[in-house]
Every structure is written in C-alpha cells, then in structure tokens.
mmCIF file of C-alpha atoms in Angstrom:
data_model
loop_
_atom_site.group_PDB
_atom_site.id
_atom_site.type_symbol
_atom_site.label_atom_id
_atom_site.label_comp_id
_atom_site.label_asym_id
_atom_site.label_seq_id
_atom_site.Cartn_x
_atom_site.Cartn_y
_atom_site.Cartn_z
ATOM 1 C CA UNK A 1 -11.805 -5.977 -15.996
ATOM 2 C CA UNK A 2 -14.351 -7.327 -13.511
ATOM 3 C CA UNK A 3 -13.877 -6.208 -9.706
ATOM 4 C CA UNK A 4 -11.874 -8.921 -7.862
ATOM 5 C CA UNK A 5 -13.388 -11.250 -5.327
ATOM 6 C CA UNK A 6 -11.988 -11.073 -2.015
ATOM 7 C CA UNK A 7 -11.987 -13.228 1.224
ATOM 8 C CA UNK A 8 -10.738 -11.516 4.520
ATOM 9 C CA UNK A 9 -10.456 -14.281 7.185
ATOM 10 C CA UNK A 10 -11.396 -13.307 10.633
ATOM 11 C CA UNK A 11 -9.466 -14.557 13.849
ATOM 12 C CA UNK A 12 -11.208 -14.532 17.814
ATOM 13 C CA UNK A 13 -10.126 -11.102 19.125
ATOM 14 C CA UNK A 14 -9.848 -9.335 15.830
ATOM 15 C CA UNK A 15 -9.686 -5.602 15.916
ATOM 16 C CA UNK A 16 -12.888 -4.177 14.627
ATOM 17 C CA UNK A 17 -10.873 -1.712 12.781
ATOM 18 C CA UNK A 18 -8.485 -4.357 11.721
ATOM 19 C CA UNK A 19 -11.512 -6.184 10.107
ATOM 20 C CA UNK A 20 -13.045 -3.084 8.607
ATOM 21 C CA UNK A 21 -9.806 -2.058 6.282
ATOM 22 C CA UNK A 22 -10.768 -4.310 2.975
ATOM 23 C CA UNK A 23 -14.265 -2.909 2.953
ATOM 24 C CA UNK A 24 -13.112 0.542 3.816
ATOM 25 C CA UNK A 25 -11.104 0.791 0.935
ATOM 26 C CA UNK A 26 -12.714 -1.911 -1.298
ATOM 27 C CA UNK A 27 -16.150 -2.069 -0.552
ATOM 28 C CA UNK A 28 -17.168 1.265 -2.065
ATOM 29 C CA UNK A 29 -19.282 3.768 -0.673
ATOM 30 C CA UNK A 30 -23.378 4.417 -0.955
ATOM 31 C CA UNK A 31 -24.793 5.917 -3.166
ATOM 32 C CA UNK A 32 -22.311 4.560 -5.897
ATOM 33 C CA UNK A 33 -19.220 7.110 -5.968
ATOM 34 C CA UNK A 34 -16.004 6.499 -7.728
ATOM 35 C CA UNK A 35 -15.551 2.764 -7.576
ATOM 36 C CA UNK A 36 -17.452 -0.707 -8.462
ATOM 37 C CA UNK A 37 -17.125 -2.063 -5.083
ATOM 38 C CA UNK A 38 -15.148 -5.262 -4.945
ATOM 39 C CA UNK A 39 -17.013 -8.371 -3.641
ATOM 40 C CA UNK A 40 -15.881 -9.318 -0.006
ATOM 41 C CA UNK A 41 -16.544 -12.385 2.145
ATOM 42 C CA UNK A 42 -15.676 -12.242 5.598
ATOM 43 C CA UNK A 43 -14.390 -15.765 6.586
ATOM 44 C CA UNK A 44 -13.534 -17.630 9.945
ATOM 45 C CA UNK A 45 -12.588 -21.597 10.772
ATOM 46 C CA UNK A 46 -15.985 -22.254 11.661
ATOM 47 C CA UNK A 47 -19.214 -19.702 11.008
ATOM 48 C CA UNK A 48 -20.500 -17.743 13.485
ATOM 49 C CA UNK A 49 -19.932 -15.292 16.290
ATOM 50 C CA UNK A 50 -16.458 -14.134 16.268
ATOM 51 C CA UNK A 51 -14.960 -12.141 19.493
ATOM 52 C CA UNK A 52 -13.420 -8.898 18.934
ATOM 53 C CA UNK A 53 -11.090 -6.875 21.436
ATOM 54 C CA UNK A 54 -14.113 -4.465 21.604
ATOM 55 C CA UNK A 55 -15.748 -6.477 23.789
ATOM 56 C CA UNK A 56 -18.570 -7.854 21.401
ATOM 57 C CA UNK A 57 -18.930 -10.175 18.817
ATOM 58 C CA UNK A 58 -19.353 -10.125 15.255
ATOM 59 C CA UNK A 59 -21.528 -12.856 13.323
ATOM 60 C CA UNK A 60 -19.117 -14.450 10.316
ATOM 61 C CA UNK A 61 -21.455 -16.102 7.482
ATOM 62 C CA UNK A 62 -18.958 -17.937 6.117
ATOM 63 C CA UNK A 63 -16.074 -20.388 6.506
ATOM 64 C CA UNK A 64 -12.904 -20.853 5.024
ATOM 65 C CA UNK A 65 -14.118 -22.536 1.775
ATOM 66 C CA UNK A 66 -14.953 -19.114 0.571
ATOM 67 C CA UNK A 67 -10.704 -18.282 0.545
ATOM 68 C CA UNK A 68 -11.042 -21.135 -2.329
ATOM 69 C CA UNK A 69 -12.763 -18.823 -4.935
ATOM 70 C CA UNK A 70 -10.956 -15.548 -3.894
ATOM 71 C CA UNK A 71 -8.884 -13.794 -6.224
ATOM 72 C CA UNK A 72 -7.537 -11.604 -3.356
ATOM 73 C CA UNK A 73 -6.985 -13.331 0.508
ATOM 74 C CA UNK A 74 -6.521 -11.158 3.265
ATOM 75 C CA UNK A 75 -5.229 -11.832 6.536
ATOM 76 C CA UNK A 76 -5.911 -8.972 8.522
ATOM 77 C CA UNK A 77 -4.871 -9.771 12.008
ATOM 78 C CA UNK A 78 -3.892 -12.021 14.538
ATOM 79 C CA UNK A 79 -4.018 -12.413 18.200
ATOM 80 C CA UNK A 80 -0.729 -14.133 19.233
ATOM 81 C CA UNK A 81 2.476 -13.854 17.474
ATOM 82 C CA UNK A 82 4.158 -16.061 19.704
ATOM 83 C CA UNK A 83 1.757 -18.793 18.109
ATOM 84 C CA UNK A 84 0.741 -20.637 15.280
ATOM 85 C CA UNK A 85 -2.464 -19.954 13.695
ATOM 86 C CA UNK A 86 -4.650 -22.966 12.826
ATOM 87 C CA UNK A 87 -3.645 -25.240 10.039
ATOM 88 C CA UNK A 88 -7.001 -24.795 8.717
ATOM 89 C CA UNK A 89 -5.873 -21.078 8.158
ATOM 90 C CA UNK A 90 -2.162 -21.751 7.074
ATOM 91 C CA UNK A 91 -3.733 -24.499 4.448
ATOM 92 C CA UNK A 92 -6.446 -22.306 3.134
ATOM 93 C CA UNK A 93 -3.719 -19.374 2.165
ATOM 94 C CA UNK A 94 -1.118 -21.989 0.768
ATOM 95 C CA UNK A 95 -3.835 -23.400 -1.157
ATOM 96 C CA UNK A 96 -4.672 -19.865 -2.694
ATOM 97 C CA UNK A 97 -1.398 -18.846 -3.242
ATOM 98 C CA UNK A 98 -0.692 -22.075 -4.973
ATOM 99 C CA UNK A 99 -3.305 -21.272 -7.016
ATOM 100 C CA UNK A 100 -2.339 -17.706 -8.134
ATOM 101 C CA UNK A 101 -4.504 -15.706 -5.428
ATOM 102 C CA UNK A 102 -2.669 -12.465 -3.712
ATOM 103 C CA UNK A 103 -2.613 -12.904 -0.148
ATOM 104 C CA UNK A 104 -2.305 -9.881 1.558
ATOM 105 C CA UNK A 105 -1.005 -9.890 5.447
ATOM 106 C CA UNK A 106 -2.230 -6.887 7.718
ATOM 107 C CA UNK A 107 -0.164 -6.366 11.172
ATOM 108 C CA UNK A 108 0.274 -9.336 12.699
ATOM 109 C CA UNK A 109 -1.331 -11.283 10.179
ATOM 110 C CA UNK A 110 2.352 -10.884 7.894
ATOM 111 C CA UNK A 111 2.655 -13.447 10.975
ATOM 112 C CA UNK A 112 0.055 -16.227 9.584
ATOM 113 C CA UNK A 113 0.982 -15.555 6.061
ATOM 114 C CA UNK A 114 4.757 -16.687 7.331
ATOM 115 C CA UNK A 115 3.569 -19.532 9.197
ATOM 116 C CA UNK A 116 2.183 -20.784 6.024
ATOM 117 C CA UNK A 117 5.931 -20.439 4.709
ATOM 118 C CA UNK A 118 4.516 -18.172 1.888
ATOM 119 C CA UNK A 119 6.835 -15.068 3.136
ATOM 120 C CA UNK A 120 10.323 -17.569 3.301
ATOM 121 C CA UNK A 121 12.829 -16.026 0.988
ATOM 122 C CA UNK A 122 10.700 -12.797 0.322
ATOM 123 C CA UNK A 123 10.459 -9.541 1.965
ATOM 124 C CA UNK A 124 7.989 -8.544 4.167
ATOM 125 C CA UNK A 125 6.915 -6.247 7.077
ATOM 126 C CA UNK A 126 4.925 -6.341 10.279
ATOM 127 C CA UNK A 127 4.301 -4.493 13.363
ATOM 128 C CA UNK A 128 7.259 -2.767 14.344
ATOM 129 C CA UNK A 129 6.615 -3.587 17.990
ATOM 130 C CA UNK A 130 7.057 -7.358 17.441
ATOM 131 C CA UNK A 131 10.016 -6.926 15.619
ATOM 132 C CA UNK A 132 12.039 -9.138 17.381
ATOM 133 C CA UNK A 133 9.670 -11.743 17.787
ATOM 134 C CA UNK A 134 9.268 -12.157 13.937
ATOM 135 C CA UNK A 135 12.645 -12.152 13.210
ATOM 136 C CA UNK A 136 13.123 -15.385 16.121
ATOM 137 C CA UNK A 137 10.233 -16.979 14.239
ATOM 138 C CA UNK A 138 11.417 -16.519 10.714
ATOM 139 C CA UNK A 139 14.493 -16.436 10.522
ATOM 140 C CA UNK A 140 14.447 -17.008 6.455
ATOM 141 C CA UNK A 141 11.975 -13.816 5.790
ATOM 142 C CA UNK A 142 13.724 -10.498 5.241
ATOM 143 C CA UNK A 143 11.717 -8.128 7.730
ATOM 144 C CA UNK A 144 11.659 -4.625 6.542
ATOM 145 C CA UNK A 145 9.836 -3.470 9.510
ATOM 146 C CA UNK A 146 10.688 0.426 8.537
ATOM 147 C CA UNK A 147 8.195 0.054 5.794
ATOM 148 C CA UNK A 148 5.132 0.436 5.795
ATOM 149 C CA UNK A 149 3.824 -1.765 3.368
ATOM 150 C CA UNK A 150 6.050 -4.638 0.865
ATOM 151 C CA UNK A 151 5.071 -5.972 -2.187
ATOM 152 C CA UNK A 152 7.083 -9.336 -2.690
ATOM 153 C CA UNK A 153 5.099 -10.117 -5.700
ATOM 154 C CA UNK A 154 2.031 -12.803 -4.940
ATOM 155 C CA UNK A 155 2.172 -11.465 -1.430
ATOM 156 C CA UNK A 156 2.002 -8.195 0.194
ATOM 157 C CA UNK A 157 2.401 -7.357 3.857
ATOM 158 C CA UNK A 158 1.331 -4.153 5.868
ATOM 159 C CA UNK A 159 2.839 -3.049 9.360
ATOM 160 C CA UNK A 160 0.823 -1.478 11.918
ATOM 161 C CA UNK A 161 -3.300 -1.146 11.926
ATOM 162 C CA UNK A 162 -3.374 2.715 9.606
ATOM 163 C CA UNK A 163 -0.963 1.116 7.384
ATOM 164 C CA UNK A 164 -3.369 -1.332 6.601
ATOM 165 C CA UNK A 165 -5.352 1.461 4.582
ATOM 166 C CA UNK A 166 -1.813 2.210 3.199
ATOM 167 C CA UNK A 167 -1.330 -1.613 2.220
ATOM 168 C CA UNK A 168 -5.264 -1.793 0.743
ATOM 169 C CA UNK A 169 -4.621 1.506 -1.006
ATOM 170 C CA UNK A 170 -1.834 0.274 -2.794
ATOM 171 C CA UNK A 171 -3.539 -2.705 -3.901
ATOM 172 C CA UNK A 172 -6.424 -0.731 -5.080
ATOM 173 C CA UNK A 173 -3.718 1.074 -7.043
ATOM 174 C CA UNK A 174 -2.352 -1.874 -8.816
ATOM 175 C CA UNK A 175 -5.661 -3.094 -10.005
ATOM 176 C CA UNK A 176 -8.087 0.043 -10.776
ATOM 177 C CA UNK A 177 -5.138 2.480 -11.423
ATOM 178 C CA UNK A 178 -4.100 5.493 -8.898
ATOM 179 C CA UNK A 179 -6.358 7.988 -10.125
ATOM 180 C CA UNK A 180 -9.052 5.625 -8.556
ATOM 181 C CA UNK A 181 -7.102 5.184 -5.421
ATOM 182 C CA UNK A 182 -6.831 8.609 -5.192
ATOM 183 C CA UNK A 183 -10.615 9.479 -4.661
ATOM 184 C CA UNK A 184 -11.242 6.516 -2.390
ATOM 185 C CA UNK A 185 -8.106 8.113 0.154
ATOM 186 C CA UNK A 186 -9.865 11.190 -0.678
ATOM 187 C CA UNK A 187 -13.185 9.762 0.328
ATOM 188 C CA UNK A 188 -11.879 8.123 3.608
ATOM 189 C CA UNK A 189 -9.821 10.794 4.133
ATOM 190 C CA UNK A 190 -6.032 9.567 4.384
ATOM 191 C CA UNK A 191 -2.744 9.964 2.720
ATOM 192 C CA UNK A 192 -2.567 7.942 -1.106
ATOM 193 C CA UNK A 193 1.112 6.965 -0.622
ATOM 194 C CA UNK A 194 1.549 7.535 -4.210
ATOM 195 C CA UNK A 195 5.050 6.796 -4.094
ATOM 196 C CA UNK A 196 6.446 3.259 -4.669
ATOM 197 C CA UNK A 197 3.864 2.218 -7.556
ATOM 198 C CA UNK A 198 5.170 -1.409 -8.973
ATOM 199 C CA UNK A 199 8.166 -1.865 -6.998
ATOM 200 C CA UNK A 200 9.054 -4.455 -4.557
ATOM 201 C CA UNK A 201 8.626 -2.584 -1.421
ATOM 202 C CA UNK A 202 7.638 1.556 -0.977
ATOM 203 C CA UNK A 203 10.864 3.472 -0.211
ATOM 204 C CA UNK A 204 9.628 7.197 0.487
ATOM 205 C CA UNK A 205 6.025 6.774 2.023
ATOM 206 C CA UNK A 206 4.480 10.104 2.585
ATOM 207 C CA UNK A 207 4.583 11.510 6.209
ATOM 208 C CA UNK A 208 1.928 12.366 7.841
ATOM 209 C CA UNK A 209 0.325 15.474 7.286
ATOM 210 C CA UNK A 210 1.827 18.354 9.486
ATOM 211 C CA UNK A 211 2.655 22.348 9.913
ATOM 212 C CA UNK A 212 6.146 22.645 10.098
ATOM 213 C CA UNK A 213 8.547 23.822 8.469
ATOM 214 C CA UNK A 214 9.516 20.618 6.532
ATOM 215 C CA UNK A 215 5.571 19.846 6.112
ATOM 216 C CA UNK A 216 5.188 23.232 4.449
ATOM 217 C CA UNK A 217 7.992 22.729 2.314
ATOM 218 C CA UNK A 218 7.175 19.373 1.206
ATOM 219 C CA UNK A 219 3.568 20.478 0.236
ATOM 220 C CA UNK A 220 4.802 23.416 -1.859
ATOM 221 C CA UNK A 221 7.326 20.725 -3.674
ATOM 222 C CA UNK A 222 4.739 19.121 -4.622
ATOM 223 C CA UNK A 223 2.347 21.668 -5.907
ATOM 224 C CA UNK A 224 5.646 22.924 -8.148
ATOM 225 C CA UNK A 225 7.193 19.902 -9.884
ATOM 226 C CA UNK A 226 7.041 21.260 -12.818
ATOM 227 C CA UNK A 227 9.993 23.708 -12.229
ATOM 228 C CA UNK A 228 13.466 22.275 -11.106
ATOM 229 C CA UNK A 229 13.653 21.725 -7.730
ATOM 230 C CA UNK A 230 16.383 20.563 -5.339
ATOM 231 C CA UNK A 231 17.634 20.360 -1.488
ATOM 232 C CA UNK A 232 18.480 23.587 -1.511
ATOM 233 C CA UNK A 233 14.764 24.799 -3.032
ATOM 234 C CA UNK A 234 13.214 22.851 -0.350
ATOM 235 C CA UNK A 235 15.724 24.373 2.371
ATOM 236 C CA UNK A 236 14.955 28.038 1.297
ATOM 237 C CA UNK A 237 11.491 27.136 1.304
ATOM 238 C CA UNK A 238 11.622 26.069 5.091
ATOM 239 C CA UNK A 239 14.314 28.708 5.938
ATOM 240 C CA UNK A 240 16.755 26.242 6.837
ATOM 241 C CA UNK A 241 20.292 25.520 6.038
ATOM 242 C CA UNK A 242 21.079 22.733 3.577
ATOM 243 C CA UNK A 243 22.461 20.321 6.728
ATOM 244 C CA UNK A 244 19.834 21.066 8.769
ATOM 245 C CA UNK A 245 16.959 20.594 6.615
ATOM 246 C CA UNK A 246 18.233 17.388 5.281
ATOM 247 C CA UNK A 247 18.298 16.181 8.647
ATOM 248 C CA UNK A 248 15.198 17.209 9.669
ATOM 249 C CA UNK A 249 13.974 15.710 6.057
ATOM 250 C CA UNK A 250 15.315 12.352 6.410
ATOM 251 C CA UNK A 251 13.793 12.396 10.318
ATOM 252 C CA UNK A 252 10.196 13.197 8.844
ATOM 253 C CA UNK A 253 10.449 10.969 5.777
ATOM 254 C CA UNK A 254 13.018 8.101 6.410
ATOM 255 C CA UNK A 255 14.498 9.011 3.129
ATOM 256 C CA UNK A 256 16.147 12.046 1.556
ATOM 257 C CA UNK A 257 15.121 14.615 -1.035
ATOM 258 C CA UNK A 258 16.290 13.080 -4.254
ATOM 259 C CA UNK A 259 14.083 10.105 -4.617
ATOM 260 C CA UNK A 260 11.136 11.283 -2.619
ATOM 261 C CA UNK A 261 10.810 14.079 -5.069
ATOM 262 C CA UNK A 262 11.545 11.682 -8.184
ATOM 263 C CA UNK A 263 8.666 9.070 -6.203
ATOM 264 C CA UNK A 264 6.198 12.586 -6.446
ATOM 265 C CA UNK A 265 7.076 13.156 -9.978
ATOM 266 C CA UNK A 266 6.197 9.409 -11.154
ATOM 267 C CA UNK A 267 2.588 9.696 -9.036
ATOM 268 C CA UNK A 268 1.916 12.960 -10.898
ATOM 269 C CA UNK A 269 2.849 11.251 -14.487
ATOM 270 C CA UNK A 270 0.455 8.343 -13.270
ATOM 271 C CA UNK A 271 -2.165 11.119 -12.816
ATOM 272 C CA UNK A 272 -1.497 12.883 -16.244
ATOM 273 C CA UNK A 273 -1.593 9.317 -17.984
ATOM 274 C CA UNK A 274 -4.646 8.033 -16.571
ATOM 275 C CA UNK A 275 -6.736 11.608 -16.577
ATOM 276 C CA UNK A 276 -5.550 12.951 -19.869
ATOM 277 C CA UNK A 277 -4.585 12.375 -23.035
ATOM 278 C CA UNK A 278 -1.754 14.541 -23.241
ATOM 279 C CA UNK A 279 1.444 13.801 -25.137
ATOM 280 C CA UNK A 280 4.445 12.262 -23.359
ATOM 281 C CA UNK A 281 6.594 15.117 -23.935
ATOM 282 C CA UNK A 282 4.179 17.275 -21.880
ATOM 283 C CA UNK A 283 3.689 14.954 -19.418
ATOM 284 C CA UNK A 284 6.982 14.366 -18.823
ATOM 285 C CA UNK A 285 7.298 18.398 -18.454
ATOM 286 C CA UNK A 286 4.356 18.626 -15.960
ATOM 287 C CA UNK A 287 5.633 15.777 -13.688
ATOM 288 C CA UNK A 288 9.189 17.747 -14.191
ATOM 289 C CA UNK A 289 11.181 15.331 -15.746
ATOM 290 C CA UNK A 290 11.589 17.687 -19.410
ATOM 291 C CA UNK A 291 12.029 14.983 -21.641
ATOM 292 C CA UNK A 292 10.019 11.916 -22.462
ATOM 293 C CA UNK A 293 13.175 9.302 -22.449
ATOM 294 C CA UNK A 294 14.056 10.417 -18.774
ATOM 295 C CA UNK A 295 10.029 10.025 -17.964
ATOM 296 C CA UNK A 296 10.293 6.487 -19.495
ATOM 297 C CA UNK A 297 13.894 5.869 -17.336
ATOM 298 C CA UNK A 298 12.399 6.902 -14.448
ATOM 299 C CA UNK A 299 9.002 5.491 -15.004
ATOM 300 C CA UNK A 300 9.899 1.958 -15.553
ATOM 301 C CA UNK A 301 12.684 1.923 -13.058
ATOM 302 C CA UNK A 302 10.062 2.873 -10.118
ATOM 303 C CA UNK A 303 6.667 0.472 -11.732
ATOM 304 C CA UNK A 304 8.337 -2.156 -14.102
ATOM 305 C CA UNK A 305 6.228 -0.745 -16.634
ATOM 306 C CA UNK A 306 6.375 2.283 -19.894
ATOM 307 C CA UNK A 307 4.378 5.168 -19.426
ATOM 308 C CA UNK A 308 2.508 3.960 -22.925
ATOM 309 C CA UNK A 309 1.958 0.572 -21.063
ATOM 310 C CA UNK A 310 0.588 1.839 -18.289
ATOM 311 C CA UNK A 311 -1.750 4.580 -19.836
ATOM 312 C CA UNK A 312 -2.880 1.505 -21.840
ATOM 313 C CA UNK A 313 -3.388 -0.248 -18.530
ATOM 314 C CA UNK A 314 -5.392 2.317 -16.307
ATOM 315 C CA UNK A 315 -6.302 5.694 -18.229
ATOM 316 C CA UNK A 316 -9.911 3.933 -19.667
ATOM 317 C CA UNK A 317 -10.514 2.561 -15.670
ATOM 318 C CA UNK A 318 -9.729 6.370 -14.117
ATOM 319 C CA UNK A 319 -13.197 7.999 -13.029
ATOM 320 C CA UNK A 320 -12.690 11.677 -12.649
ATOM 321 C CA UNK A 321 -15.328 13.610 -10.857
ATOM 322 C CA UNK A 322 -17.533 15.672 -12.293
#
C-alpha cells in the first residue's frame, strides 16, 4: 500500500511544535529507519511567510490547492477559538472530506474542523482549557475533552499539543500497523498509546511514565500478561489495599483495572500478529486471554476487526529491527 499523501495547513501564529507533529511522526527519519516516510505538504491561504508564536516566521511553499490531492488533511492549530477560521480553510476541509480524505484536528484546530460542520453529530475532543468555549460554539458536537484523542470515523481530533503525537501515532497505527508505530514512538521517544486500536474514541490511554507505586505496578502488569492477573495482583504488587489502589488507579489512568489490562492484552496480540506467525491459540495465551474464541471476542469488540483479518492487514507491513 503506497504511503499516504498528506497536507497540514498552517495558520499565522502556529506553534512551531504544533506544525512539526505530522512530520515528526510521519515524515520518517534519516538515514531510512523503520518507515517509508509519508509525503507532506505544508499549506497556508496564501504562500509565503507564516508567523509563529516563536517570534519568527516560517516560509509555506504552498497554498491550499495542495489539501485537494491529500489523502490525509491536518489541521494542526489555531489561534482564536472564539473565531472563525477563513472560509478558504473551512471549504478546503469540507471539500476533502466530501471527497473521502481523513481530516485530522490537532488542539484547537478540532475548532476549524467544527466550523466546517464536519464534527456536528460526532464525537470529538479539544483542548481541555477551552472546554467551555467549544461546547458554546458547538453545541451539536459531543466533546469528550477527557480524551486524548477520538476517532469519529472520517475525522479524528487530538486535545492538547503532546497529544498531538498521541493523535498522529494512532493514525500511523491504523495505516502501517502498530508494530510500525511502535518504533517510530520508540524513535521519538514517547508513549505508543496502544490501547484503543479501531474504536471510536481511546478509553484507557497510557499515563505517563512515572515511579510510584501504581507506575511500578502497571509496568510489571504489563511485562506479565501472560499469567492471570487482577486488582488485587496489581494491589499486592504496589503494597496497597484493594480500595486504595483502585483509587489511586483510576486517579493515574482515568479508568480502572479491568479494561486497561484487557486494552494491554489486545496491543500485545497486535504485536504477536504482526511480528510472528504464531498460532492463535498461542497468541491468545501470550496476550493472556487462554483461548482463541475469547482473543477473537475481545479482539473485535476493541478494533472492529478478527485477529485473522488483521494479521492479514498489517503482519507483511511490520518492520522488525534487526
């Protein structure tokens, strides 16, 4: 499958680091590593210098007739949530979502993509600090704003500037496989958010790395899925009670044991099914399900898809290190 061409349109006042995201995660690395970089355009209403908040400008080739050949559009920012963007912008990304492009929103730019009405009726996410702006504005978009990233489908949105890697990872995900995603968060050096795969919107993102006792407990989880594992594993792990620990879980996390540890067990069958060619019996025992049906019930109820579908999918795309 040839790399997707992407358009990432630029607004006066853009973060640098808000512009950089795509090409972070997208754009590959040199020399060649684990990834055919994916073509990006960086696009603006009219070519030329473009002011950042840094205090200098950065020259734009193109314009927005570049968003017309894109397979992926990305809105990665935008300066005044209070405001419309131009129509130039809001025609450009109805015009490529019309015409089966993903538009992805970053920040405030889940703001443009809503202007353009492309969010009414779907789900979607934004800075959590503008909250109640977006929910004035749009008062027909469901705003998850606890999430980090939503997939509603054609469109995707991404809260706050790091989550944009999140929202770019996941993307990455979807259309090169995990195992892929993996080495590029590797590379750059930030969480995959594994969990969430397929599904509308990710329910159990991965918390930040950290050394307590919840941290440590989490990252020993996850080294044993294989074996059963429950609250009270995790608790004795941390040497907490049962209450406590499940507080302190859900505080870290924003979710409780159960499905974060069946949203771990799904990323590590993803791994097994794109970097080996073992049976799905003993995936299904590494990933700690036991059988194959309950890896299949769990599988398709977190990506949409079988685990024979998606090792058909991604396992020939996966690029393992050497």
């Amino acid at each position: 499958m040839p790399a997707p061409r992407v358009a990432v349109i630029a607004a006066d006042g853009i973060s640098p680091f808000h512009l950089s995201v795509p090409s972070l995660v997208w754009g590959g690395e040199e020399p060649a590593g684990e990834m055919e970089p994916w073509p990006i355009d960086v696009a603006a209403v009219r070519p030329g210098p473009v002011a950042t908040s840094a205090g200098y400008a950065i020259g734009v080739e193109h314009g927005l007739d570049v968003v017309e050949r894109a397979d992926i559009v990305v809105m990665p920012w935008w300066h005044d949530p209070h405001r419309s963007a131009p129509e130039a912008v809001l025609g450009a990304l109805r015009v490529a979502h019309d015409r089966g492009a993903q538009v992805v929103g970053l920040c405030l730019g889940s703001f443009v993509v809503a202007d353009a009405g492309l969010l009414d009726g779907r789900a979607a996410t934004t800075h959590w600090k503008w909250e109640a702006v977006f929910r004035r504005r749009f008062p027909e978009v469901d705003l998850r704003p606890e999430e980090l990233y939503v997939d509603a489908g054609a469109v995707i949105t991404g809260a706050g500037a790091t989550a944009g890697v999140d929202t770019c990872l996941y993307v990455l995900a979807q259309r090169a496989g995990q195992a892929v995603a993996n080495q590029v968060a590797r590379r750059i050096v930030a969480a995959p958010h594994r969990a969430g795969g397929q599904a509308q919107y990710i329910e159990a993102p991965v918390p930040e790395p950290g050394d307590d006792a919840v941290a440590r407990a989490m990252a020993w989880a996850a080294g044993a899925l294989d074996i059963p594992l429950g609250i009270d594993d995790l608790a004795a792990h941390a040497c907490m009670s049962r209450s406590s620990f499940t507080r302190a879980f859900r505080a870290r996390t924003g979710t409780s044991v159960h499905p974060w540890l069946v949203a771990q067990r799904v990323a590590r069958a993803q791994d097994l099914l794109e970097t080996t060619d073992l049976a799905m019996d003993e995936v299904a025992r590494h990933a700690g399900f036991g059988t194959a049906p309950r890896l299949r019930s769990h599988f398709v109820a977190a990506l949409g898809v079988t685990p024979t579908r998606y090792r058909s999918d991604f396992a020939a795309r996966a690029v393992v290190p050497g």
